[in-house]
Amino acid sequence: MDIQQLIEHGFAIKVYLKDALIYEPGMLPRYVYFIKSGEVRMVTVSEDGKEFIQGIFKTGQYFGEPALIINRKYLAYTIANKESEIIPVGRKQFFDLIETTPGFSINLIQTLSNRLFYKSMMLEELANEKAEHRLLTIINYLLNDIEVGDSLKVTRQDLADMTGLRVETVIREIKILSGKGLIEVKRGKIIRPDKSRLAI
Amino acid sequence: MDIQQLIEHGFAIKVYLKDALIYEPGMLPRYVYFIKSGEVRMVTVSEDGKEFIQGIFKTGQYFGEPALIINRKYLAYTIANKESEIIPVGRKQFFDLIETTPGFSINLIQTLSNRLFYKSMMLEELANEKAEHRLLTIINYLLNDIEVGDSLKVTRQDLADMTGLRVETVIREIKILSGKGLIEVKRGKIIRPDKSRLAI
DNA sequence: TTCGAAACATGATTTAGATCATAATTTGCA
DNA sequence: TGCAAATTATGATCTAAATCATGTTTCGAA
């Protein structure tokens, strides 16, 4: 589904400022959210306040469908990482889109499959693997999405929040991985090396 | 998609004996598997041999689509838990089904959304919550699928393999949960009580 | 009905990573 | 460009759960 098409169909754009809350756990889903510009993060928060990043969504992507489709309360908070233009699409309109927009249904199926793949991979890591392995897996996964020579723009805290580790542990393990030559770090930044070791 | 329809359309049924391997990590997906009868488990295995149960699939369900849809190698082993009749449906036929079978597309979207929901819940648990909380969450999730008064038919090892814990930890924590009255245990079996505390 | 294998149980010890404390860098923005 | 806030860094201690060891109980097949 093209965002431009949505706008032409008359859907309203809503602006969320940085750190604005889009929805929170316990709310019943009423919309699917399409991102015209900006970025949001989806996080769950444990009883003692620790965040886990369930996903990051960027321009052109949409989020919030699973809870709406199966009609269950949200599990996560979704928060704007920066000022973002979001198009909320109501339940009925969303199902209309699925039925009437050619290719949207298969696009949704692929999107869900991709997320499922990522979550299966992370579940295996969190259930069974030690800190070093977890970090290497996530780092290689993230490196896949950037150009050779570029660096990851995530903080150690972000990596901690994606792996369920603590920031001190991430800092220590990154040093170890770097020392072993398993990742390349320049001035604190993790770089995508010329030859990517892992094609995930 | 109705299994009976598949059979009428001439798809062959393959029988897997108990503990037979259906696919393993690294293989490129060629089929989606529909279960006519029986049960399979999908597990990932860590470097040191520890299993994690990614999912259990039963009669009438299908599995293996995400990897096929996004065309990536399988991450998990899929193994018959008991003798099972399985209908492998090739890539092309599967996409034909999506396009031509009324309701199949939306059924697939719902199925994927449900699995995503479960995996998001488990990721939060594995990333942030302690053994007791993890176990209580999974137990309540599983209790939802059985009748009041019935008992869970999973072993402590199964619970360990679903939560990333060790069997000794599961045994000890179940005693604690039972002692606190948070779960009901009779002769070693976890029972679904009259009033279910948690509707997840 | 018995016998061997699963499953459940429990104590002792170890350990990976959390937690706590404190400081050095880096960043962005006033 | 100066300075507070964010990020990175590092050592010391603590702890939840893993690991190891060794039963006991339950179950299913012969």
Short mmCIF file of C-alpha atoms (C1' of nucleotides) in Angstrom, two decimals:
data_model
loop_
_atom_site.label_atom_id
_atom_site.label_comp_id
_atom_site.label_asym_id
_atom_site.label_seq_id
_atom_site.Cartn_x
_atom_site.Cartn_y
_atom_site.Cartn_z
CA MET A 1 0.00 0.00 0.00
CA ASP A 2 1.40 3.30 -1.04
CA ILE A 3 1.18 6.11 1.49
CA GLN A 4 0.50 8.60 -1.30
CA GLN A 5 -2.56 6.60 -2.30
CA LEU A 6 -3.87 6.75 1.26
CA ILE A 7 -3.52 10.52 1.26
CA GLU A 8 -5.30 10.75 -2.08
CA HIS A 9 -8.08 8.60 -0.64
CA GLY A 10 -8.58 11.28 1.96
CA PHE A 11 -7.03 9.71 5.04
CA ALA A 12 -5.92 12.32 7.56
CA ILE A 13 -2.33 12.74 8.63
CA LYS A 14 -1.58 13.05 12.31
CA VAL A 15 1.67 14.55 13.58
CA TYR A 16 3.33 13.05 16.64
CA LEU A 17 6.14 15.00 18.29
CA LYS A 18 9.31 13.28 19.43
CA ASP A 19 8.58 10.92 22.36
CA ALA A 20 4.81 11.21 21.87
CA LEU A 21 2.86 8.09 22.77
CA ILE A 22 0.86 6.52 19.93
CA TYR A 23 -0.63 3.68 21.93
CA GLU A 24 0.03 1.77 25.10
CA PRO A 25 -0.57 -1.72 26.55
CA GLY A 26 -4.11 -2.52 27.52
CA MET A 27 -5.72 -0.32 24.86
CA LEU A 28 -8.00 -2.03 22.39
CA PRO A 29 -6.74 -1.53 18.84
CA ARG A 30 -8.79 0.72 16.58
CA TYR A 31 -6.31 1.63 13.87
CA VAL A 32 -3.44 0.42 11.77
CA TYR A 33 -0.80 3.12 11.55
CA PHE A 34 1.00 4.01 8.30
CA ILE A 35 4.16 6.11 8.61
CA LYS A 36 4.39 8.96 6.10
CA SER A 37 7.57 10.26 7.70
CA GLY A 38 9.54 9.76 10.88
CA GLU A 39 10.22 6.71 13.01
CA VAL A 40 8.57 4.92 15.91
CA ARG A 41 9.70 2.30 18.39
CA MET A 42 7.56 -0.45 19.83
CA VAL A 43 8.64 -1.44 23.34
CA THR A 44 7.38 -3.62 26.13
CA VAL A 45 8.21 -2.64 29.68
CA SER A 46 8.77 -5.12 32.49
CA GLU A 47 7.37 -4.77 35.97
CA ASP A 48 10.58 -3.15 37.16
CA GLY A 49 10.69 -0.69 34.27
CA LYS A 50 13.15 -2.30 31.90
CA GLU A 51 12.41 -1.69 28.20
CA PHE A 52 12.57 -4.28 25.47
CA ILE A 53 12.51 -3.10 21.86
CA GLN A 54 9.99 -5.24 19.98
CA GLY A 55 10.50 -3.34 16.75
CA ILE A 56 11.47 -0.12 15.02
CA PHE A 57 9.25 1.17 12.21
CA LYS A 58 10.27 3.72 9.61
CA THR A 59 8.92 5.82 6.78
CA GLY A 60 6.74 3.77 4.43
CA GLN A 61 6.08 1.02 6.95
CA TYR A 62 2.98 0.29 8.98
CA PHE A 63 2.47 -1.10 12.47
CA GLY A 64 -0.20 -2.19 14.91
CA GLU A 65 -1.98 -4.68 12.63
CA PRO A 66 -1.53 -7.95 14.56
CA ALA A 67 -3.43 -6.80 17.64
CA LEU A 68 -6.15 -5.30 15.45
CA ILE A 69 -6.45 -8.37 13.26
CA ILE A 70 -6.86 -10.77 16.17
CA ASN A 71 -8.68 -8.19 18.27
CA ARG A 72 -6.58 -8.32 21.40
CA LYS A 73 -5.30 -5.55 23.61
CA TYR A 74 -1.91 -4.12 22.71
CA LEU A 75 1.03 -5.62 24.58
CA ALA A 76 3.47 -2.81 23.85
CA TYR A 77 3.96 0.92 23.94
CA THR A 78 4.50 2.60 20.59
CA ILE A 79 6.36 5.88 20.79
CA ALA A 80 7.63 8.38 18.19
CA ASN A 81 11.44 8.32 18.05
CA LYS A 82 11.35 11.67 16.27
CA GLU A 83 8.64 13.97 14.98
CA SER A 84 6.54 11.74 12.71
CA GLU A 85 3.59 12.01 10.33
CA ILE A 86 1.29 9.06 10.87
CA ILE A 87 -1.88 8.02 9.07
CA PRO A 88 -4.24 6.05 11.30
CA VAL A 89 -6.47 3.74 9.25
CA GLY A 90 -9.58 2.39 10.95
CA ARG A 91 -10.45 -1.29 11.18
CA LYS A 92 -13.08 -1.31 8.46
CA GLN A 93 -11.00 0.73 6.06
CA PHE A 94 -8.01 -1.51 6.72
CA PHE A 95 -9.93 -4.66 5.85
CA ASP A 96 -11.27 -2.85 2.77
CA LEU A 97 -7.68 -2.13 1.77
CA ILE A 98 -6.77 -5.79 2.13
CA GLU A 99 -9.64 -6.84 -0.08
CA THR A 100 -9.53 -4.14 -2.72
CA THR A 101 -5.90 -3.08 -3.10
CA PRO A 102 -4.07 -5.41 -5.48
CA GLY A 103 -0.93 -6.76 -3.88
CA PHE A 104 -1.63 -5.38 -0.43
CA SER A 105 -2.69 -8.69 0.98
CA ILE A 106 0.49 -10.42 -0.18
CA ASN A 107 2.56 -7.47 1.02
CA LEU A 108 1.01 -7.83 4.45
CA ILE A 109 1.68 -11.56 4.46
CA GLN A 110 5.32 -10.95 3.59
CA THR A 111 5.64 -8.23 6.22
CA LEU A 112 4.21 -10.48 8.91
CA SER A 113 6.45 -13.35 7.79
CA ASN A 114 9.53 -11.16 8.03
CA ARG A 115 8.68 -10.02 11.53
CA LEU A 116 7.95 -13.59 12.55
CA PHE A 117 11.32 -14.66 11.21
CA TYR A 118 13.10 -11.97 13.20
CA LYS A 119 11.22 -12.83 16.37
CA SER A 120 11.91 -16.55 16.01
CA MET A 121 15.59 -15.78 15.64
CA MET A 122 15.58 -13.54 18.71
CA LEU A 123 13.61 -16.04 20.78
CA GLU A 124 16.23 -18.68 20.09
CA GLU A 125 18.94 -16.22 21.08
CA LEU A 126 17.25 -15.06 24.29
CA ALA A 127 16.28 -18.58 25.31
CA ASN A 128 19.55 -20.34 24.65
CA GLU A 129 22.51 -18.20 23.78
CA LYS A 130 25.00 -16.30 25.88
CA ALA A 131 25.53 -12.56 25.76
CA GLU A 132 28.34 -12.66 23.21
CA HIS A 133 26.38 -14.81 20.75
CA ARG A 134 23.22 -12.73 21.16
CA LEU A 135 25.06 -9.53 20.44
CA LEU A 136 26.90 -10.90 17.45
CA THR A 137 23.63 -12.13 15.96
CA ILE A 138 21.84 -8.81 16.39
CA ILE A 139 24.81 -6.78 15.19
CA ASN A 140 25.13 -8.85 12.03
CA TYR A 141 21.39 -8.63 11.47
CA LEU A 142 21.52 -4.83 11.74
CA LEU A 143 24.66 -4.57 9.59
CA ASN A 144 22.78 -6.29 6.77
CA ASP A 145 20.59 -3.23 6.39
CA ILE A 146 23.36 -0.67 5.93
CA GLU A 147 26.02 -0.07 3.29
CA VAL A 148 29.53 -1.49 3.45
CA GLY A 149 31.71 0.98 5.32
CA ASP A 150 28.80 2.63 7.11
CA SER A 151 28.35 2.39 10.86
CA LEU A 152 25.41 1.36 13.02
CA LYS A 153 23.59 4.33 14.44
CA VAL A 154 22.40 2.53 17.57
CA THR A 155 23.66 3.14 21.08
CA ARG A 156 24.89 0.40 23.42
CA GLN A 157 21.69 1.02 25.35
CA ASP A 158 19.65 0.30 22.21
CA LEU A 159 21.53 -2.97 21.73
CA ALA A 160 20.87 -3.79 25.37
CA ASP A 161 17.16 -3.10 24.89
CA MET A 162 17.06 -5.35 21.82
CA THR A 163 18.89 -8.28 23.43
CA GLY A 164 17.58 -8.18 26.97
CA LEU A 165 21.06 -7.44 28.31
CA ARG A 166 22.32 -4.56 30.44
CA VAL A 167 24.24 -1.70 28.95
CA GLU A 168 27.39 -2.51 30.93
CA THR A 169 27.29 -6.06 29.60
CA VAL A 170 26.87 -4.80 26.03
CA ILE A 171 29.85 -2.47 26.40
CA ARG A 172 32.04 -5.23 27.79
CA GLU A 173 30.97 -7.82 25.21
CA ILE A 174 31.44 -5.44 22.29
CA LYS A 175 35.03 -5.00 23.40
CA ILE A 176 35.45 -8.77 23.48
CA LEU A 177 33.88 -9.23 20.03
CA SER A 178 36.03 -6.45 18.66
CA GLY A 179 39.14 -7.95 20.27
CA LYS A 180 38.36 -11.30 18.66
CA GLY A 181 37.98 -9.59 15.30
CA LEU A 182 34.36 -10.71 15.01
CA ILE A 183 33.16 -7.13 14.58
CA GLU A 184 34.87 -3.96 13.45
CA VAL A 185 34.72 -0.95 15.76
CA LYS A 186 36.09 2.49 14.92
CA ARG A 187 35.91 5.34 17.42
CA GLY A 188 33.17 3.52 19.30
CA LYS A 189 31.10 2.93 16.16
CA ILE A 190 30.36 -0.53 14.82
CA ILE A 191 31.26 -0.62 11.12
CA ARG A 192 30.02 -2.88 8.38
CA PRO A 193 33.24 -4.43 7.07
CA ASP A 194 34.05 -4.99 3.40
CA LYS A 195 33.33 -8.66 3.56
CA SER A 196 30.25 -9.42 5.56
CA ARG A 197 30.89 -12.65 7.38
CA LEU A 198 27.28 -13.48 7.94
CA ALA A 199 24.55 -13.39 5.34
CA ILE A 200 21.49 -13.99 7.45
CA MET B 1 -8.03 -23.84 3.70
CA ASP B 2 -9.70 -27.11 4.38
CA ILE B 3 -7.51 -30.18 4.41
CA GLN B 4 -10.28 -32.19 2.76
CA GLN B 5 -10.27 -29.77 -0.17
CA LEU B 6 -6.54 -30.26 -0.60
CA ILE B 7 -7.01 -34.00 -0.78
CA GLU B 8 -9.82 -33.58 -3.30
CA HIS B 9 -7.50 -31.39 -5.35
CA GLY B 10 -5.17 -34.33 -5.60
CA PHE B 11 -2.42 -33.34 -3.15
CA ALA B 12 -0.54 -36.37 -1.84
CA ILE B 13 -0.45 -37.30 1.82
CA LYS B 14 2.87 -38.19 3.35
CA VAL B 15 3.13 -40.16 6.59
CA TYR B 16 5.82 -39.26 9.11
CA LEU B 17 6.50 -41.70 11.93
CA LYS B 18 6.98 -40.49 15.49
CA ASP B 19 10.21 -38.48 15.78
CA ALA B 20 10.66 -38.29 12.01
CA LEU B 21 12.33 -35.13 10.75
CA ILE B 22 10.26 -33.01 8.37
CA TYR B 23 12.84 -30.30 7.78
CA GLU B 24 15.93 -28.90 9.42
CA PRO B 25 17.83 -25.60 9.65
CA GLY B 26 19.71 -24.59 6.55
CA MET B 27 17.33 -26.23 4.09
CA LEU B 28 15.70 -23.97 1.54
CA PRO B 29 11.93 -24.12 1.87
CA ARG B 30 10.04 -25.84 -0.93
CA TYR B 31 6.71 -26.62 0.69
CA VAL B 32 4.11 -25.45 3.12
CA TYR B 33 2.94 -28.35 5.26
CA PHE B 34 -0.72 -28.99 6.11
CA ILE B 35 -1.42 -31.44 8.94
CA LYS B 36 -4.18 -33.95 8.19
CA SER B 37 -3.56 -35.77 11.46
CA GLY B 38 -0.96 -35.88 14.17
CA GLU B 39 1.25 -33.25 15.74
CA VAL B 40 4.64 -31.69 15.06
CA ARG B 41 7.01 -29.57 17.08
CA MET B 42 9.20 -26.82 15.72
CA VAL B 43 12.41 -26.42 17.71
CA THR B 44 15.64 -24.50 17.44
CA VAL B 45 18.75 -26.02 18.95
CA SER B 46 21.58 -24.00 20.46
CA GLU B 47 25.27 -24.67 19.87
CA ASP B 48 25.43 -26.76 23.04
CA GLY B 49 22.36 -28.81 22.15
CA LYS B 50 19.63 -27.14 24.18
CA GLU B 51 16.19 -27.20 22.51
CA PHE B 52 13.79 -24.30 22.37
CA ILE B 53 10.19 -24.99 21.31
CA GLN B 54 9.24 -22.36 18.73
CA GLY B 55 5.81 -23.86 18.24
CA ILE B 56 3.56 -26.90 18.32
CA PHE B 57 1.28 -27.57 15.35
CA LYS B 58 -1.74 -29.85 15.37
CA THR B 59 -4.34 -31.41 13.13
CA GLY B 60 -5.84 -28.86 10.75
CA GLN B 61 -2.97 -26.40 11.08
CA TYR B 62 -0.16 -25.63 8.67
CA PHE B 63 3.45 -24.66 9.17
CA GLY B 64 6.59 -23.65 7.33
CA GLU B 65 5.10 -20.69 5.41
CA PRO B 66 7.17 -17.77 6.73
CA ALA B 67 10.50 -19.10 5.47
CA LEU B 68 8.92 -20.02 2.15
CA ILE B 69 7.19 -16.69 1.74
CA ILE B 70 10.34 -14.66 2.35
CA ASN B 71 12.55 -17.29 0.75
CA ARG B 72 15.06 -17.80 3.53
CA LYS B 73 16.58 -20.96 4.91
CA TYR B 74 14.73 -22.60 7.78
CA LEU B 75 15.93 -21.67 11.24
CA ALA B 76 14.33 -24.59 13.04
CA TYR B 77 13.91 -28.32 13.03
CA THR B 78 10.39 -29.61 12.56
CA ILE B 79 9.78 -33.06 13.95
CA ALA B 80 6.72 -35.30 14.23
CA ASN B 81 5.65 -35.62 17.87
CA LYS B 82 3.60 -38.67 16.91
CA GLU B 83 2.79 -40.49 13.70
CA SER B 84 1.36 -37.80 11.44
CA GLU B 85 -0.23 -37.42 8.01
CA ILE B 86 1.17 -34.33 6.32
CA ILE B 87 0.33 -32.75 2.96
CA PRO B 88 3.27 -30.84 1.48
CA VAL B 89 2.09 -28.08 -0.85
CA GLY B 90 4.65 -26.64 -3.27
CA ARG B 91 5.46 -22.95 -3.54
CA LYS B 92 3.51 -22.29 -6.70
CA GLN B 93 0.46 -24.22 -5.55
CA PHE B 94 0.59 -22.41 -2.21
CA PHE B 95 0.54 -18.98 -3.85
CA ASP B 96 -2.27 -20.21 -6.10
CA LEU B 97 -4.21 -21.19 -2.99
CA ILE B 98 -3.71 -17.71 -1.52
CA GLU B 99 -5.02 -16.09 -4.66
CA THR B 100 -7.86 -18.39 -5.54
CA THR B 101 -9.25 -19.76 -2.27
CA PRO B 102 -11.75 -17.35 -0.77
CA GLY B 103 -10.87 -16.58 2.80
CA PHE B 104 -7.51 -18.32 2.77
CA SER B 105 -5.54 -15.13 2.52
CA ILE B 106 -7.27 -13.60 5.54
CA ASN B 107 -6.95 -16.88 7.43
CA LEU B 108 -3.21 -16.83 6.80
CA ILE B 109 -2.98 -13.22 7.94
CA GLN B 110 -4.80 -14.09 11.15
CA THR B 111 -2.62 -17.13 11.72
CA LEU B 112 0.56 -15.13 11.27
CA SER B 113 -0.78 -12.38 13.54
CA ASN B 114 -1.54 -14.89 16.27
CA ARG B 115 1.92 -16.38 16.14
CA LEU B 116 3.46 -12.93 16.16
CA PHE B 117 1.45 -12.04 19.21
CA TYR B 118 2.63 -15.14 21.05
CA LYS B 119 6.26 -14.53 20.08
CA SER B 120 6.11 -10.89 21.16
CA MET B 121 4.76 -11.98 24.51
CA MET B 122 7.49 -14.59 24.92
CA LEU B 123 10.24 -12.20 23.85
CA GLU B 124 9.20 -9.78 26.57
CA GLU B 125 9.23 -12.62 29.08
CA LEU B 126 12.61 -14.01 28.05
CA ALA B 127 14.19 -10.58 27.82
CA ASN B 128 12.95 -9.10 31.05
CA GLU B 129 11.16 -11.40 33.41
CA LYS B 130 12.36 -13.82 36.05
CA ALA B 131 11.75 -17.54 36.02
CA GLU B 132 8.60 -17.39 38.15
CA HIS B 133 6.93 -14.73 35.98
CA ARG B 134 7.88 -16.50 32.75
CA LEU B 135 6.41 -19.76 33.93
CA LEU B 136 3.22 -18.21 35.19
CA THR B 137 2.72 -16.45 31.86
CA ILE B 138 3.21 -19.58 29.77
CA ILE B 139 1.12 -21.75 32.09
CA ASN B 140 -1.78 -19.31 31.95
CA TYR B 141 -1.42 -19.07 28.19
CA LEU B 142 -1.59 -22.85 27.87
CA LEU B 143 -4.45 -23.15 30.35
CA ASN B 144 -6.53 -20.89 28.11
CA ASP B 145 -6.69 -23.62 25.51
CA ILE B 146 -8.09 -26.36 27.74
CA GLU B 147 -11.34 -26.88 29.61
CA VAL B 148 -11.91 -25.85 33.21
CA GLY B 149 -10.91 -28.78 35.42
CA ASP B 150 -8.63 -30.34 32.81
CA SER B 151 -4.89 -30.56 33.28
CA LEU B 152 -1.98 -29.54 31.08
CA LYS B 153 -0.47 -32.47 29.26
CA VAL B 154 3.03 -30.98 29.08
CA THR B 155 6.02 -32.20 31.02
CA ARG B 156 8.28 -29.95 33.11
CA GLN B 157 10.88 -30.47 30.40
CA ASP B 158 8.42 -29.11 27.81
CA LEU B 159 7.85 -26.03 29.95
CA ALA B 160 11.60 -25.64 30.28
CA ASP B 161 11.98 -25.86 26.50
CA MET B 162 9.28 -23.22 26.00
CA THR B 163 10.68 -20.75 28.52
CA GLY B 164 14.43 -21.19 28.06
CA LEU B 165 14.75 -22.44 31.62
CA ARG B 166 16.19 -25.70 32.94
CA VAL B 167 13.98 -28.52 34.08
CA GLU B 168 15.21 -28.32 37.69
CA THR B 169 14.31 -24.63 37.76
CA VAL B 170 10.85 -25.36 36.35
CA ILE B 171 10.24 -28.03 38.99
CA ARG B 172 11.31 -25.71 41.82
CA GLU B 173 9.36 -22.71 40.52
CA ILE B 174 6.19 -24.71 39.96
CA LYS B 175 6.31 -25.68 43.62
CA ILE B 176 6.68 -22.03 44.55
CA LEU B 177 3.80 -20.94 42.29
CA SER B 178 1.66 -23.72 43.69
CA GLY B 179 2.60 -22.78 47.24
CA LYS B 180 1.59 -19.18 46.58
CA GLY B 181 -1.74 -20.36 45.19
CA LEU B 182 -0.99 -18.85 41.78
CA ILE B 183 -1.49 -22.19 40.06
CA GLU B 184 -3.34 -25.34 41.00
CA VAL B 185 -1.40 -28.60 41.00
CA LYS B 186 -2.92 -32.02 41.66
CA ARG B 187 -0.77 -35.16 41.69
CA GLY B 188 1.90 -33.31 39.73
CA LYS B 189 -0.54 -32.11 37.09
CA ILE B 190 -1.27 -28.42 36.53
CA ILE B 191 -5.03 -27.93 36.54
CA ARG B 192 -7.13 -25.19 35.01
CA PRO B 193 -9.05 -23.83 38.01
CA ASP B 194 -12.72 -22.86 38.02
CA LYS B 195 -11.99 -19.15 37.83
CA SER B 196 -9.25 -18.40 35.41
CA ARG B 197 -7.28 -15.50 36.81
CA LEU B 198 -5.76 -14.45 33.53
CA ALA B 199 -7.54 -13.99 30.24
CA ILE B 200 -4.62 -13.32 27.92
"C1'" DT C 1 2.70 -57.59 37.41
"C1'" DT C 2 7.12 -56.44 36.85
"C1'" DC C 3 10.83 -53.93 35.18
"C1'" DG C 4 13.20 -50.28 32.83
"C1'" DA C 5 12.75 -45.77 31.30
"C1'" DA C 6 10.80 -41.27 31.84
"C1'" DA C 7 9.61 -37.86 34.75
"C1'" DC C 8 9.86 -35.57 39.06
"C1'" DA C 9 12.52 -34.16 43.07
"C1'" DT C 10 16.14 -31.99 46.06
"C1'" DG C 11 20.57 -30.53 47.86
"C1'" DA C 12 25.34 -28.37 46.92
"C1'" DT C 13 28.14 -25.63 44.08
"C1'" DT C 14 29.24 -22.63 40.33
"C1'" DT C 15 28.83 -18.81 37.20
"C1'" DA C 16 27.18 -15.40 33.75
"C1'" DG C 17 25.43 -11.40 33.90
"C1'" DA C 18 23.04 -7.95 36.90
"C1'" DT C 19 23.74 -4.47 39.98
"C1'" DC C 20 26.14 -0.72 42.17
"C1'" DA C 21 29.45 2.89 42.11
"C1'" DT C 22 32.10 6.14 39.93
"C1'" DA C 23 34.50 8.33 36.22
"C1'" DA C 24 36.06 9.53 31.41
"C1'" DT C 25 34.36 10.82 26.74
"C1'" DT C 26 31.48 12.45 23.41
"C1'" DT C 27 27.60 15.00 21.71
"C1'" DG C 28 24.55 18.45 20.70
"C1'" DC C 29 22.66 22.78 21.51
"C1'" DA C 30 22.19 27.49 23.92
"C1'" DT D 1 32.54 27.54 22.07
"C1'" DG D 2 31.31 26.21 26.34
"C1'" DC D 3 28.87 23.13 29.13
"C1'" DA D 4 25.24 19.97 30.62
"C1'" DA D 5 23.47 15.70 29.27
"C1'" DA D 6 24.09 11.51 27.13
"C1'" DT D 7 27.05 7.86 26.22
"C1'" DT D 8 30.86 4.97 27.00
"C1'" DA D 9 33.90 2.86 30.30
"C1'" DT D 10 35.59 -0.03 34.26
"C1'" DG D 11 36.03 -2.16 38.71
"C1'" DA D 12 33.71 -4.65 42.81
"C1'" DT D 13 30.07 -7.23 44.50
"C1'" DC D 14 25.86 -9.87 44.33
"C1'" DT D 15 22.41 -13.18 42.80
"C1'" DA D 16 19.21 -15.96 39.98
"C1'" DA D 17 19.50 -19.73 37.66
"C1'" DA D 18 22.58 -23.23 35.67
"C1'" DT D 19 25.05 -27.11 36.62
"C1'" DC D 20 26.20 -31.31 38.95
"C1'" DA D 21 25.01 -35.17 41.69
"C1'" DT D 22 21.95 -38.41 43.32
"C1'" DG D 23 17.66 -40.00 44.61
"C1'" DT D 24 12.42 -41.20 44.30
"C1'" DT D 25 8.17 -41.68 41.90
"C1'" DT D 26 5.34 -42.64 37.94
"C1'" DC D 27 4.29 -44.78 33.70
"C1'" DG D 28 4.10 -47.77 29.79
"C1'" DA D 29 5.29 -51.83 27.50
"C1'" DA D 30 6.53 -56.83 27.73
#
